Structures are given as C-alpha cells and as structure tokens.
C-alpha cells in the first residue's frame, strides 16, 4: 500500500515539499507577513476554542446582565466602581416568628412546606437575609413557585415583601389579592419583574420611578420576608399545607464581563468571540471557491483558446460591468439571507479578476518548451492543463487567495451591517448593525441617571476592531506572499 | 478608430441589454416574492378584493412578454415607472437623489485622488524613507480596514462624543441639511458643506491609501526604465525626470483607474449613505430593497450598469489618447 502511494505521490511530494520549504525560507524573513500569521493564528485559535472561552451562547442567552452594562474593568474608574454586578441568590429561609399552630419543614433543596393545624388566627414569618454591596441597580427579578393543598376550613394569606437596611418595607406580592377564601391551588410560578407598571402602582411610586433604585437604594443587609397568615373559621381546627419553592432573586448587573452587554443584555465578548468563527468560515470558503473558479476559467480559457476563450472572457467582461455590491444586496433580499448562500454569491463575483490574471500566465506558459515536450509526448489537453498548467499557476493563485479572504470578510460585514445578513449568525457586521440601529449611538439611559453621558462604545468598537484586525492580518499575509512570489516586487524593497 | 468605437458601443448596448434582461428575469420571473403581495401587505387598509385593481394599476395582469417589452422600453427611455412606496415617478426622485450622491461621492473621489497621488509620487521619489513606509502602510490600511467602521468611529467621536465633551457637535449626526434648513442661499450651502464634511473626510481617509500605493508602484516601475537613466545622464534635474519623464509615463494607467473609479461615485455610496443617512441613491436603494420596491431597485441597478459600461468605454478611449503606443482599433 505504502509502496503504491509512494509510486503515485513520491517524487511529486518531494518536489512540493521542497517548494514549500523554499517558500517558507523566503517568507520567514518578512516581518509583516509573520505579524499577519500571528494575528491569524490568534483568530483561528479563538474560533476553534470559542465554546471554551465563553459560557454564553451569543444569540439566545439574553438578560445575562442589564442592557447596556459596561465592561467590568471599567470599575477601575471611581464613578463606576460600586456599580452592581449581576447577583443571583437563591433565598435561604429562616423562621423568625411563628405561632404554635404553624410549623415548617424545609428540605435540602430549599423547599418549604408550611403546615397549619389549629383554630383562630395564626401567622408565620420566614426571613431570608442577604448582603447587597453595590450602588442601586436598574432592575431585578424575583421568582418562586408555590401551591396549596389540604386546605379545609381555613383561610390563608401570603405576602412577600422586602425590607431595606433603613427599615422601609416594600410589598412585592401577595395572595390572595383580596380577602376571599382560597382553597387548594395548582402549582403556580410567580415572577416579579421590577420594571412592570403593575409593581409601580402596587408600591405607589410615580411612573417615572425606577423600582430597583427605590428598593436597593443603599448597600447593606436586605431582608426578604414571606408572611403567611392562617385563620380558621370553624370551631374545629382547620388545616392547610402550603408549598413554597425555588425562591430566587436576580439583580441585573450594570458591570458585566470583558466587554459589557448590548441592549438586550447579551454578552458582547461572547458575540465577538463567536463572530470569528463566522468571519473565518465565510472568508475562507468563499475565497477558496472563487480562487478555484478563477483557476478553472483562467486555465481553460488560456489553454483551450479559440471559442472557449472568447466566450469565457466576454462573460468576464460583462460580469465586470456589474455593480457587485448592489446586485449582491438585491439577490440576498430576494432569495434569503442564509450564510452559505452569501458565500456562494461572494465566490460567484470574486473570481473575475483572477481568471484574467491566470489566463495571461497560462498564455505565456503555453509557449514554453516543456509544454511542447508534453504535447509531443502525446499528453492530452486535459492532462497538460491539470499536470502542468495548474501547478504552475498555483503560486499566483495563492496570493490572490489570501487577498480574496479579507475582501469576502469585508463584503459579508458590509452586507450584515446594512441589515441584510443572516439573522441567526452572530457576525460582527450584524453586531454593528444592531449597535447602529438599536441604540448604541444614544446616550445610555442608566448612565445618564448617574450623571455620566456616554454612548455604548463597548458595543460599537469591539466588533469593528475585530473585523479590522482580521482583515489586516490577511492583507499582511497576502502582501508578504505576493512579495515572495513576485520577485519583481521584492527587488524594490 | 471609428470602426472600433462603433463596435464598442454596440457591444456595450448588448451588455446593457443582457443585464436589463437578467434583471427582469430575476425580479419579475423567478423572484420568490410577489410584488403585488408585497404591495398589498404594505398597508393594512388594502382588502383582498382590491388585489385586481392593484394588479391592473401596475400592469401585473398582462402577459409576461408584454411586460418584458414595456420594461425594456421604460428602461431605455429613462422612464422607470412608479415607485411602489411613494407612488411617484422613479425618474423624478432618481434625478435629485443622483445629484446628492454625486455631490458626496464626486467630491470624495476628487479629494481622494488629490491626496493619494501626490503621496504616491512623494513616496516613489523618496523610496525607503518614512514617506514611503507611510504610503505602503496607508495602502494596506485602505485594503484591510472596513470603511464603514472608520465612519462609525468618526461619527461616534466627532459627532456624538464631541457633544458630550464640548457641548456641541463638531460634525452633525447625519443627513444632508439641518432641520429646518437655513433659508438664505449662502447659509444653505454652508450647512450642506458642514454635513458633507465628515462623510467626505472619512471616505478620503479610508480610500487615499490605495491611490498612493498604486501611484507609487507604477512610478517605481517607471523609474527603473532605461529612458530615466538616459534622462538623468543628460543632466536633467531630478524634478524634471520625476514629473516630465517618469510620471508622464504612468498617466495612462492612472487615468484608466480614475475613469473606472467614476461609476464608483454612484455605486460606492450605499454604505456611506446608510451610515450618514445621506439622501442619495444608495440609501434609497436600501430602503427600496427592504420594502420590495422593485421599480426603484431595477432603475438603480440599471443606472449603475449604464455608468459602469460608459466608464469602461471612456477609459479605453482615453488610454488610446494618452498612450500612443496603444493603437486601439488597428489590432486588438
């Protein structure tokens, strides 16, 4: 088997390895080229290890922190220092007050079951304490699940409130809303958003107030309390059994991660990281496809000549008259925005210049003695094209290939930036589109409330820089490859 | 020469015809989106019964061949039909938007060339110095940096943040005039100039490098020729050698590049106009695309194509005029 492989690839492999070695010998003295390779290396590593670098999904994980939260390292500046970080607390309940007729069972999952068995009015207060060490947040969320069973001859009332260090009470939720006699209920999940109008009116605050600001107005020890009152109407004792589970508080941070969040509270760093996958995939695939097309057309037109040459080159002439970007935009808006469709379109318009170049190289190769030898030895046209033409135009194509990648990346970025990109891919162009159209250029509201005027620069600059650096990386490499392959350029230096 | 010109024009007309036909096929035959549906969808007040009326108004109930002929006729007579969005004739809106676009991109092209070519000449004459490195660097920069990011950054810093920092915007946020525009003519022009400045500057910054690098490479190539050695040996001043001998010989390719860049005045504007909400062709095109306004889309692509084809012819002819070595038409 190996013998066969050696017979097929042997000498050829040696020739190619020598060529590559020689190329590298030249290339490694080119500083810009090495810098470009280093940049690309970093991007490729980031793209491969994206899932390890960030825990968040770039598109679906919203509300990781508050919208427009600034990068965490901004805490270096004093006015950002004490801004809230995202806190998720599952409440640990302690019984602070209880009548005899009421008892509580807790299990390790922090699930409570409150039993009542008695006559008359009784109550129990459960308290959960936590330390809030930051300045006021903009929003928070509380959720829990509860249900009642075995309620006979008893009424109950639950109230959920929070108490700040100064001792003011804010009643966030109660059940039943009016005094009627509830009986058993189904499992109910309750979510209290701090930003609802319902909560504002419940707390009697003006509509301009920010509930989270009012409640968590200073750092210190906050209490969440759950008060349950039971009344039995009958002379015999009534019973009730209330389940209360998974009580959780989430305070949305205003400082988050490496690069903050966008308007929907998505992590920007993870979007930037995943964007490298898309950019590299689009850039490389469409560049390879278009280079392949360019070589194919160039070699066929150059070597076959005659009718094929005329037809292909006139097609190229016509296609070169087309305004590429407007037509790409039109085709995308008509036939869908899928990434792979975009790749094909970019490739379809990307090979024109290269095919002309390759054709001219082939035309000069055609007159060389070794081709004549091959022809005299009875080689078919197809064989000569594949074995003699293609390997000899590959160096020219390589430089074009490397320079086609940034062009494709920029085209994709521009299309996504306009808003015609694939909405299901986290590309940098799409991020810039969102930042541009969804409020990255407005004064960030919560910062204005704190006396700082600033746009969401952490949403605009990172994706733009990511595009710029990756395209520059490819241009550096392309420039260096060009210098190595075209000695004419090298001599000038 | 004349024969060549006639042949060239006929071929160009053929190209324009082919592209117009391709457009018709794409937008009106194979398009998965039915423009009538699009139109009916655009306004909830349209009832399904009105579909026939709409089809009749826009001529969608005619046979494909009639539509094709009418389409060709309207394209080649600069008529373009009516916009679905505004119900106004496309040609009218096209003309004032064309002016805006040419104002922005035309001045940008001129400025880019005026900055780029001198830097290229300087770089070639001082090869290996800092100027040369700057020219090469700016060329790479122009290749690799997305223009719209430079524009977004400029907008962010010089317009939005300058308001935060200094209390006024050095440059406006976008659009072509203030709201309301100044009444007197001079004030109006100054206002337009103020709005023009930032897109213009960013286009120049993003674009001059490629001109500089191109000029530099051409000039360096010319400077290694034998006639330059002769000129120097004759004792001509370096200045004369550079401008009269070397630069003169690079003019034909440079002029070709300039002519070929002229259609870019119209086509290159899409993203710039989107960023700066400049009321030109590009912005119109994007809105039309997003709204399925095919008359506008077709008209814009058609105008683009005509311009590109025209520029190609002019470039070819100018090349022949500037470079007598190229005897166009005698033998291709």
PDB file of N, CA and C in Angstrom, chain A residues 251-336:
ATOM      1  N   UNK A 251     -30.476  40.187  40.602  1.00  0.00           N
ATOM      2  CA  UNK A 251     -30.266  41.619  40.398  1.00  0.00           C
ATOM      3  C   UNK A 251     -29.391  41.748  39.166  1.00  0.00           C
ATOM      4  N   UNK A 252     -29.886  42.483  38.188  1.00  0.00           N
ATOM      5  CA  UNK A 252     -29.147  42.611  36.936  1.00  0.00           C
ATOM      6  C   UNK A 252     -27.997  43.583  37.115  1.00  0.00           C
ATOM      7  N   UNK A 253     -26.811  43.109  36.790  1.00  0.00           N
ATOM      8  CA  UNK A 253     -25.619  43.925  36.995  1.00  0.00           C
ATOM      9  C   UNK A 253     -25.501  45.006  35.945  1.00  0.00           C
ATOM     10  N   UNK A 254     -24.840  46.063  36.308  1.00  0.00           N
ATOM     11  CA  UNK A 254     -24.546  47.121  35.343  1.00  0.00           C
ATOM     12  C   UNK A 254     -23.081  47.081  34.938  1.00  0.00           C
ATOM     13  N   UNK A 255     -22.335  46.178  35.541  1.00  0.00           N
ATOM     14  CA  UNK A 255     -20.966  45.919  35.115  1.00  0.00           C
ATOM     15  C   UNK A 255     -20.950  44.453  34.733  1.00  0.00           C
ATOM     16  N   UNK A 256     -20.466  44.158  33.543  1.00  0.00           N
ATOM     17  CA  UNK A 256     -20.507  42.749  33.167  1.00  0.00           C
ATOM     18  C   UNK A 256     -19.340  42.375  32.265  1.00  0.00           C
ATOM     19  N   UNK A 257     -18.696  41.340  32.636  1.00  0.00           N
ATOM     20  CA  UNK A 257     -17.749  40.645  31.759  1.00  0.00           C
ATOM     21  C   UNK A 257     -16.665  41.515  31.172  1.00  0.00           C
ATOM     22  N   UNK A 258     -16.102  41.021  30.086  1.00  0.00           N
ATOM     23  CA  UNK A 258     -14.962  41.689  29.473  1.00  0.00           C
ATOM     24  C   UNK A 258     -15.416  42.910  28.666  1.00  0.00           C
ATOM     25  N   UNK A 259     -16.575  42.787  28.014  1.00  0.00           N
ATOM     26  CA  UNK A 259     -16.978  43.848  27.095  1.00  0.00           C
ATOM     27  C   UNK A 259     -18.422  44.305  27.308  1.00  0.00           C
ATOM     28  N   UNK A 260     -18.966  44.042  28.503  1.00  0.00           N
ATOM     29  CA  UNK A 260     -20.308  44.549  28.758  1.00  0.00           C
ATOM     30  C   UNK A 260     -21.387  43.797  27.994  1.00  0.00           C
ATOM     31  N   UNK A 261     -22.566  44.403  27.929  1.00  0.00           N
ATOM     32  CA  UNK A 261     -23.675  43.759  27.231  1.00  0.00           C
ATOM     33  C   UNK A 261     -24.314  44.736  26.250  1.00  0.00           C
ATOM     34  N   UNK A 262     -25.110  44.171  25.356  1.00  0.00           N
ATOM     35  CA  UNK A 262     -25.825  45.018  24.392  1.00  0.00           C
ATOM     36  C   UNK A 262     -27.200  45.393  24.949  1.00  0.00           C
ATOM     37  N   UNK A 263     -28.063  45.933  24.093  1.00  0.00           N
ATOM     38  CA  UNK A 263     -29.330  46.453  24.602  1.00  0.00           C
ATOM     39  C   UNK A 263     -30.216  45.368  25.179  1.00  0.00           C
ATOM     40  N   UNK A 264     -30.056  44.120  24.701  1.00  0.00           N
ATOM     41  CA  UNK A 264     -30.899  43.043  25.211  1.00  0.00           C
ATOM     42  C   UNK A 264     -30.198  42.276  26.329  1.00  0.00           C
ATOM     43  N   UNK A 265     -29.103  42.805  26.831  1.00  0.00           N
ATOM     44  CA  UNK A 265     -28.408  42.131  27.917  1.00  0.00           C
ATOM     45  C   UNK A 265     -27.637  40.902  27.482  1.00  0.00           C
ATOM     46  N   UNK A 266     -27.227  40.857  26.213  1.00  0.00           N
ATOM     47  CA  UNK A 266     -26.394  39.746  25.746  1.00  0.00           C
ATOM     48  C   UNK A 266     -24.934  40.095  25.941  1.00  0.00           C
ATOM     49  N   UNK A 267     -24.152  39.074  26.213  1.00  0.00           N
ATOM     50  CA  UNK A 267     -22.738  39.271  26.467  1.00  0.00           C
ATOM     51  C   UNK A 267     -22.029  39.634  25.156  1.00  0.00           C
ATOM     52  N   UNK A 268     -21.365  40.782  25.125  1.00  0.00           N
ATOM     53  CA  UNK A 268     -20.731  41.213  23.875  1.00  0.00           C
ATOM     54  C   UNK A 268     -19.451  40.438  23.604  1.00  0.00           C
ATOM     55  N   UNK A 269     -18.705  40.140  24.664  1.00  0.00           N
ATOM     56  CA  UNK A 269     -17.455  39.399  24.447  1.00  0.00           C
ATOM     57  C   UNK A 269     -17.732  38.077  23.746  1.00  0.00           C
ATOM     58  N   UNK A 270     -18.790  37.378  24.163  1.00  0.00           N
ATOM     59  CA  UNK A 270     -19.043  36.081  23.536  1.00  0.00           C
ATOM     60  C   UNK A 270     -19.504  36.259  22.093  1.00  0.00           C
ATOM     61  N   UNK A 271     -20.215  37.351  21.823  1.00  0.00           N
ATOM     62  CA  UNK A 271     -20.593  37.596  20.424  1.00  0.00           C
ATOM     63  C   UNK A 271     -19.367  37.850  19.573  1.00  0.00           C
ATOM     64  N   UNK A 272     -18.413  38.613  20.135  1.00  0.00           N
ATOM     65  CA  UNK A 272     -17.187  38.891  19.372  1.00  0.00           C
ATOM     66  C   UNK A 272     -16.421  37.591  19.137  1.00  0.00           C
ATOM     67  N   UNK A 273     -16.354  36.761  20.173  1.00  0.00           N
ATOM     68  CA  UNK A 273     -15.601  35.504  20.050  1.00  0.00           C
ATOM     69  C   UNK A 273     -16.238  34.594  19.007  1.00  0.00           C
ATOM     70  N   UNK A 274     -17.547  34.437  19.078  1.00  0.00           N
ATOM     71  CA  UNK A 274     -18.196  33.560  18.091  1.00  0.00           C
ATOM     72  C   UNK A 274     -18.179  34.162  16.696  1.00  0.00           C
ATOM     73  N   UNK A 275     -18.109  35.491  16.620  1.00  0.00           N
ATOM     74  CA  UNK A 275     -18.036  36.140  15.309  1.00  0.00           C
ATOM     75  C   UNK A 275     -16.826  35.697  14.512  1.00  0.00           C
ATOM     76  N   UNK A 276     -15.736  35.344  15.222  1.00  0.00           N
ATOM     77  CA  UNK A 276     -14.536  34.928  14.494  1.00  0.00           C
ATOM     78  C   UNK A 276     -14.797  33.656  13.705  1.00  0.00           C
ATOM     79  N   UNK A 277     -15.627  32.768  14.253  1.00  0.00           N
ATOM     80  CA  UNK A 277     -15.951  31.542  13.505  1.00  0.00           C
ATOM     81  C   UNK A 277     -16.619  31.878  12.183  1.00  0.00           C
ATOM     82  N   UNK A 278     -17.631  32.734  12.273  1.00  0.00           N
ATOM     83  CA  UNK A 278     -18.391  33.073  11.072  1.00  0.00           C
ATOM     84  C   UNK A 278     -17.506  33.770  10.044  1.00  0.00           C
ATOM     85  N   UNK A 279     -16.744  34.752  10.525  1.00  0.00           N
ATOM     86  CA  UNK A 279     -15.915  35.510   9.592  1.00  0.00           C
ATOM     87  C   UNK A 279     -14.913  34.616   8.886  1.00  0.00           C
ATOM     88  N   UNK A 280     -14.225  33.776   9.682  1.00  0.00           N
ATOM     89  CA  UNK A 280     -13.224  32.900   9.067  1.00  0.00           C
ATOM     90  C   UNK A 280     -13.897  31.941   8.098  1.00  0.00           C
ATOM     91  N   UNK A 281     -15.017  31.378   8.510  1.00  0.00           N
ATOM     92  CA  UNK A 281     -15.688  30.409   7.639  1.00  0.00           C
ATOM     93  C   UNK A 281     -16.107  31.066   6.332  1.00  0.00           C
ATOM     94  N   UNK A 282     -16.742  32.217   6.428  1.00  0.00           N
ATOM     95  CA  UNK A 282     -17.198  32.896   5.214  1.00  0.00           C
ATOM     96  C   UNK A 282     -16.011  33.309   4.351  1.00  0.00           C
ATOM     97  N   UNK A 283     -15.019  33.938   4.994  1.00  0.00           N
ATOM     98  CA  UNK A 283     -13.875  34.430   4.242  1.00  0.00           C
ATOM     99  C   UNK A 283     -13.144  33.307   3.533  1.00  0.00           C
ATOM    100  N   UNK A 284     -12.812  32.248   4.287  1.00  0.00           N
ATOM    101  CA  UNK A 284     -12.007  31.178   3.694  1.00  0.00           C
ATOM    102  C   UNK A 284     -12.791  30.428   2.627  1.00  0.00           C
ATOM    103  N   UNK A 285     -14.037  30.048   2.948  1.00  0.00           N
ATOM    104  CA  UNK A 285     -14.790  29.254   1.966  1.00  0.00           C
ATOM    105  C   UNK A 285     -14.986  30.021   0.677  1.00  0.00           C
ATOM    106  N   UNK A 286     -15.417  31.279   0.792  1.00  0.00           N
ATOM    107  CA  UNK A 286     -15.704  31.957  -0.470  1.00  0.00           C
ATOM    108  C   UNK A 286     -14.413  32.271  -1.216  1.00  0.00           C
ATOM    109  N   UNK A 287     -13.316  32.516  -0.477  1.00  0.00           N
ATOM    110  CA  UNK A 287     -12.051  32.770  -1.176  1.00  0.00           C
ATOM    111  C   UNK A 287     -11.586  31.512  -1.904  1.00  0.00           C
ATOM    112  N   UNK A 288     -11.698  30.358  -1.233  1.00  0.00           N
ATOM    113  CA  UNK A 288     -11.265  29.112  -1.875  1.00  0.00           C
ATOM    114  C   UNK A 288     -12.128  28.828  -3.101  1.00  0.00           C
ATOM    115  N   UNK A 289     -13.451  29.000  -2.926  1.00  0.00           N
ATOM    116  CA  UNK A 289     -14.349  28.755  -4.058  1.00  0.00           C
ATOM    117  C   UNK A 289     -14.026  29.674  -5.226  1.00  0.00           C
ATOM    118  N   UNK A 290     -13.841  30.964  -4.923  1.00  0.00           N
ATOM    119  CA  UNK A 290     -13.633  31.897  -6.032  1.00  0.00           C
ATOM    120  C   UNK A 290     -12.269  31.676  -6.676  1.00  0.00           C
ATOM    121  N   UNK A 291     -11.263  31.311  -5.869  1.00  0.00           N
ATOM    122  CA  UNK A 291      -9.954  31.018  -6.460  1.00  0.00           C
ATOM    123  C   UNK A 291     -10.042  29.797  -7.357  1.00  0.00           C
ATOM    124  N   UNK A 292     -10.781  28.805  -6.887  1.00  0.00           N
ATOM    125  CA  UNK A 292     -10.958  27.603  -7.694  1.00  0.00           C
ATOM    126  C   UNK A 292     -11.596  27.956  -9.044  1.00  0.00           C
ATOM    127  N   UNK A 293     -12.656  28.753  -8.963  1.00  0.00           N
ATOM    128  CA  UNK A 293     -13.330  29.173 -10.206  1.00  0.00           C
ATOM    129  C   UNK A 293     -12.382  29.959 -11.105  1.00  0.00           C
ATOM    130  N   UNK A 294     -11.612  30.842 -10.471  1.00  0.00           N
ATOM    131  CA  UNK A 294     -10.690  31.673 -11.239  1.00  0.00           C
ATOM    132  C   UNK A 294      -9.657  30.829 -11.958  1.00  0.00           C
ATOM    133  N   UNK A 295      -9.087  29.835 -11.244  1.00  0.00           N
ATOM    134  CA  UNK A 295      -8.091  28.957 -11.866  1.00  0.00           C
ATOM    135  C   UNK A 295      -8.734  28.181 -13.007  1.00  0.00           C
ATOM    136  N   UNK A 296      -9.914  27.639 -12.720  1.00  0.00           N
ATOM    137  CA  UNK A 296     -10.601  26.820 -13.724  1.00  0.00           C
ATOM    138  C   UNK A 296     -10.825  27.619 -15.005  1.00  0.00           C
ATOM    139  N   UNK A 297     -11.452  28.782 -14.846  1.00  0.00           N
ATOM    140  CA  UNK A 297     -11.779  29.583 -16.026  1.00  0.00           C
ATOM    141  C   UNK A 297     -10.505  30.069 -16.706  1.00  0.00           C
ATOM    142  N   UNK A 298      -9.548  30.555 -15.886  1.00  0.00           N
ATOM    143  CA  UNK A 298      -8.326  31.090 -16.465  1.00  0.00           C
ATOM    144  C   UNK A 298      -7.556  30.045 -17.258  1.00  0.00           C
ATOM    145  N   UNK A 299      -7.396  28.858 -16.681  1.00  0.00           N
ATOM    146  CA  UNK A 299      -6.626  27.807 -17.347  1.00  0.00           C
ATOM    147  C   UNK A 299      -7.339  27.347 -18.607  1.00  0.00           C
ATOM    148  N   UNK A 300      -8.653  27.128 -18.482  1.00  0.00           N
ATOM    149  CA  UNK A 300      -9.393  26.655 -19.657  1.00  0.00           C
ATOM    150  C   UNK A 300      -9.347  27.694 -20.768  1.00  0.00           C
ATOM    151  N   UNK A 301      -9.631  28.958 -20.397  1.00  0.00           N
ATOM    152  CA  UNK A 301      -9.648  29.997 -21.421  1.00  0.00           C
ATOM    153  C   UNK A 301      -8.274  30.169 -22.040  1.00  0.00           C
ATOM    154  N   UNK A 302      -7.249  30.167 -21.179  1.00  0.00           N
ATOM    155  CA  UNK A 302      -5.909  30.401 -21.682  1.00  0.00           C
ATOM    156  C   UNK A 302      -5.400  29.259 -22.542  1.00  0.00           C
ATOM    157  N   UNK A 303      -5.640  28.037 -22.088  1.00  0.00           N
ATOM    158  CA  UNK A 303      -5.041  26.924 -22.803  1.00  0.00           C
ATOM    159  C   UNK A 303      -5.888  26.480 -23.994  1.00  0.00           C
ATOM    160  N   UNK A 304      -7.194  26.421 -23.782  1.00  0.00           N
ATOM    161  CA  UNK A 304      -8.031  25.945 -24.883  1.00  0.00           C
ATOM    162  C   UNK A 304      -8.089  26.968 -26.012  1.00  0.00           C
ATOM    163  N   UNK A 305      -8.119  28.235 -25.650  1.00  0.00           N
ATOM    164  CA  UNK A 305      -8.141  29.278 -26.676  1.00  0.00           C
ATOM    165  C   UNK A 305      -9.420  29.237 -27.498  1.00  0.00           C
ATOM    166  N   UNK A 306      -9.399  29.965 -28.601  1.00  0.00           N
ATOM    167  CA  UNK A 306     -10.497  29.907 -29.558  1.00  0.00           C
ATOM    168  C   UNK A 306     -11.831  30.292 -28.975  1.00  0.00           C
ATOM    169  N   UNK A 307     -12.824  29.496 -29.285  1.00  0.00           N
ATOM    170  CA  UNK A 307     -14.196  29.805 -28.928  1.00  0.00           C
ATOM    171  C   UNK A 307     -14.384  29.868 -27.416  1.00  0.00           C
ATOM    172  N   UNK A 308     -13.800  28.860 -26.713  1.00  0.00           N
ATOM    173  CA  UNK A 308     -13.947  28.823 -25.254  1.00  0.00           C
ATOM    174  C   UNK A 308     -13.355  30.084 -24.640  1.00  0.00           C
ATOM    175  N   UNK A 309     -12.177  30.460 -25.115  1.00  0.00           N
ATOM    176  CA  UNK A 309     -11.510  31.651 -24.596  1.00  0.00           C
ATOM    177  C   UNK A 309     -12.375  32.880 -24.802  1.00  0.00           C
ATOM    178  N   UNK A 310     -12.810  33.044 -26.045  1.00  0.00           N
ATOM    179  CA  UNK A 310     -13.619  34.224 -26.385  1.00  0.00           C
ATOM    180  C   UNK A 310     -14.869  34.282 -25.508  1.00  0.00           C
ATOM    181  N   UNK A 311     -15.576  33.142 -25.450  1.00  0.00           N
ATOM    182  CA  UNK A 311     -16.823  33.106 -24.679  1.00  0.00           C
ATOM    183  C   UNK A 311     -16.584  33.432 -23.213  1.00  0.00           C
ATOM    184  N   UNK A 312     -15.594  32.785 -22.615  1.00  0.00           N
ATOM    185  CA  UNK A 312     -15.349  32.989 -21.185  1.00  0.00           C
ATOM    186  C   UNK A 312     -14.918  34.421 -20.906  1.00  0.00           C
ATOM    187  N   UNK A 313     -14.022  34.942 -21.744  1.00  0.00           N
ATOM    188  CA  UNK A 313     -13.522  36.285 -21.462  1.00  0.00           C
ATOM    189  C   UNK A 313     -14.588  37.357 -21.683  1.00  0.00           C
ATOM    190  N   UNK A 314     -15.477  37.140 -22.677  1.00  0.00           N
ATOM    191  CA  UNK A 314     -16.557  38.112 -22.842  1.00  0.00           C
ATOM    192  C   UNK A 314     -17.522  38.039 -21.661  1.00  0.00           C
ATOM    193  N   UNK A 315     -17.740  36.821 -21.140  1.00  0.00           N
ATOM    194  CA  UNK A 315     -18.577  36.699 -19.937  1.00  0.00           C
ATOM    195  C   UNK A 315     -17.948  37.491 -18.793  1.00  0.00           C
ATOM    196  N   UNK A 316     -16.633  37.347 -18.657  1.00  0.00           N
ATOM    197  CA  UNK A 316     -15.944  38.100 -17.608  1.00  0.00           C
ATOM    198  C   UNK A 316     -16.124  39.597 -17.833  1.00  0.00           C
ATOM    199  N   UNK A 317     -16.009  40.028 -19.082  1.00  0.00           N
ATOM    200  CA  UNK A 317     -16.193  41.447 -19.379  1.00  0.00           C
ATOM    201  C   UNK A 317     -17.562  41.930 -18.922  1.00  0.00           C
ATOM    202  N   UNK A 318     -18.580  41.127 -19.260  1.00  0.00           N
ATOM    203  CA  UNK A 318     -19.940  41.527 -18.892  1.00  0.00           C
ATOM    204  C   UNK A 318     -20.084  41.576 -17.377  1.00  0.00           C
ATOM    205  N   UNK A 319     -19.573  40.517 -16.722  1.00  0.00           N
ATOM    206  CA  UNK A 319     -19.736  40.462 -15.271  1.00  0.00           C
ATOM    207  C   UNK A 319     -18.971  41.589 -14.587  1.00  0.00           C
ATOM    208  N   UNK A 320     -17.846  41.999 -15.184  1.00  0.00           N
ATOM    209  CA  UNK A 320     -17.082  43.093 -14.586  1.00  0.00           C
ATOM    210  C   UNK A 320     -17.821  44.421 -14.702  1.00  0.00           C
ATOM    211  N   UNK A 321     -18.785  44.487 -15.606  1.00  0.00           N
ATOM    212  CA  UNK A 321     -19.587  45.702 -15.734  1.00  0.00           C
ATOM    213  C   UNK A 321     -20.676  45.782 -14.682  1.00  0.00           C
ATOM    214  N   UNK A 322     -20.846  44.699 -13.925  1.00  0.00           N
ATOM    215  CA  UNK A 322     -21.939  44.710 -12.955  1.00  0.00           C
ATOM    216  C   UNK A 322     -21.506  45.417 -11.678  1.00  0.00           C
ATOM    217  N   UNK A 323     -22.397  46.212 -11.114  1.00  0.00           N
ATOM    218  CA  UNK A 323     -22.141  46.754  -9.787  1.00  0.00           C
ATOM    219  C   UNK A 323     -22.340  45.637  -8.756  1.00  0.00           C
ATOM    220  N   UNK A 324     -21.242  45.140  -8.188  1.00  0.00           N
ATOM    221  CA  UNK A 324     -21.335  43.889  -7.429  1.00  0.00           C
ATOM    222  C   UNK A 324     -22.156  44.030  -6.155  1.00  0.00           C
ATOM    223  N   UNK A 325     -21.807  45.031  -5.340  1.00  0.00           N
ATOM    224  CA  UNK A 325     -22.483  45.112  -4.042  1.00  0.00           C
ATOM    225  C   UNK A 325     -23.999  45.318  -4.172  1.00  0.00           C
ATOM    226  N   UNK A 326     -24.454  46.238  -5.009  1.00  0.00           N
ATOM    227  CA  UNK A 326     -25.910  46.381  -5.152  1.00  0.00           C
ATOM    228  C   UNK A 326     -26.588  45.094  -5.610  1.00  0.00           C
ATOM    229  N   UNK A 327     -25.928  44.371  -6.525  1.00  0.00           N
ATOM    230  CA  UNK A 327     -26.562  43.151  -7.016  1.00  0.00           C
ATOM    231  C   UNK A 327     -26.570  42.080  -5.932  1.00  0.00           C
ATOM    232  N   UNK A 328     -25.472  41.987  -5.180  1.00  0.00           N
ATOM    233  CA  UNK A 328     -25.454  41.038  -4.059  1.00  0.00           C
ATOM    234  C   UNK A 328     -26.595  41.354  -3.106  1.00  0.00           C
ATOM    235  N   UNK A 329     -26.750  42.618  -2.788  1.00  0.00           N
ATOM    236  CA  UNK A 329     -27.807  43.012  -1.852  1.00  0.00           C
ATOM    237  C   UNK A 329     -29.177  42.620  -2.398  1.00  0.00           C
ATOM    238  N   UNK A 330     -29.376  42.884  -3.701  1.00  0.00           N
ATOM    239  CA  UNK A 330     -30.678  42.567  -4.289  1.00  0.00           C
ATOM    240  C   UNK A 330     -30.929  41.066  -4.245  1.00  0.00           C
ATOM    241  N   UNK A 331     -29.922  40.272  -4.633  1.00  0.00           N
ATOM    242  CA  UNK A 331     -30.118  38.822  -4.658  1.00  0.00           C
ATOM    243  C   UNK A 331     -30.391  38.290  -3.260  1.00  0.00           C
ATOM    244  N   UNK A 332     -29.674  38.841  -2.281  1.00  0.00           N
ATOM    245  CA  UNK A 332     -29.880  38.366  -0.908  1.00  0.00           C
ATOM    246  C   UNK A 332     -31.274  38.722  -0.427  1.00  0.00           C
ATOM    247  N   UNK A 333     -31.702  39.934  -0.717  1.00  0.00           N
ATOM    248  CA  UNK A 333     -33.020  40.324  -0.215  1.00  0.00           C
ATOM    249  C   UNK A 333     -34.118  39.518  -0.908  1.00  0.00           C
ATOM    250  N   UNK A 334     -33.827  39.034  -2.116  1.00  0.00           N
ATOM    251  CA  UNK A 334     -34.839  38.233  -2.801  1.00  0.00           C
ATOM    252  C   UNK A 334     -34.830  36.783  -2.354  1.00  0.00           C
ATOM    253  N   UNK A 335     -33.632  36.195  -2.313  1.00  0.00           N
ATOM    254  CA  UNK A 335     -33.588  34.737  -2.183  1.00  0.00           C
ATOM    255  C   UNK A 335     -33.155  34.264  -0.807  1.00  0.00           C
ATOM    256  N   UNK A 336     -33.135  35.151   0.169  1.00  0.00           N
ATOM    257  CA  UNK A 336     -32.856  34.677   1.510  1.00  0.00           C
ATOM    258  C   UNK A 336     -31.468  35.044   1.974  1.00  0.00           C
TER     259      UNK A 336
END
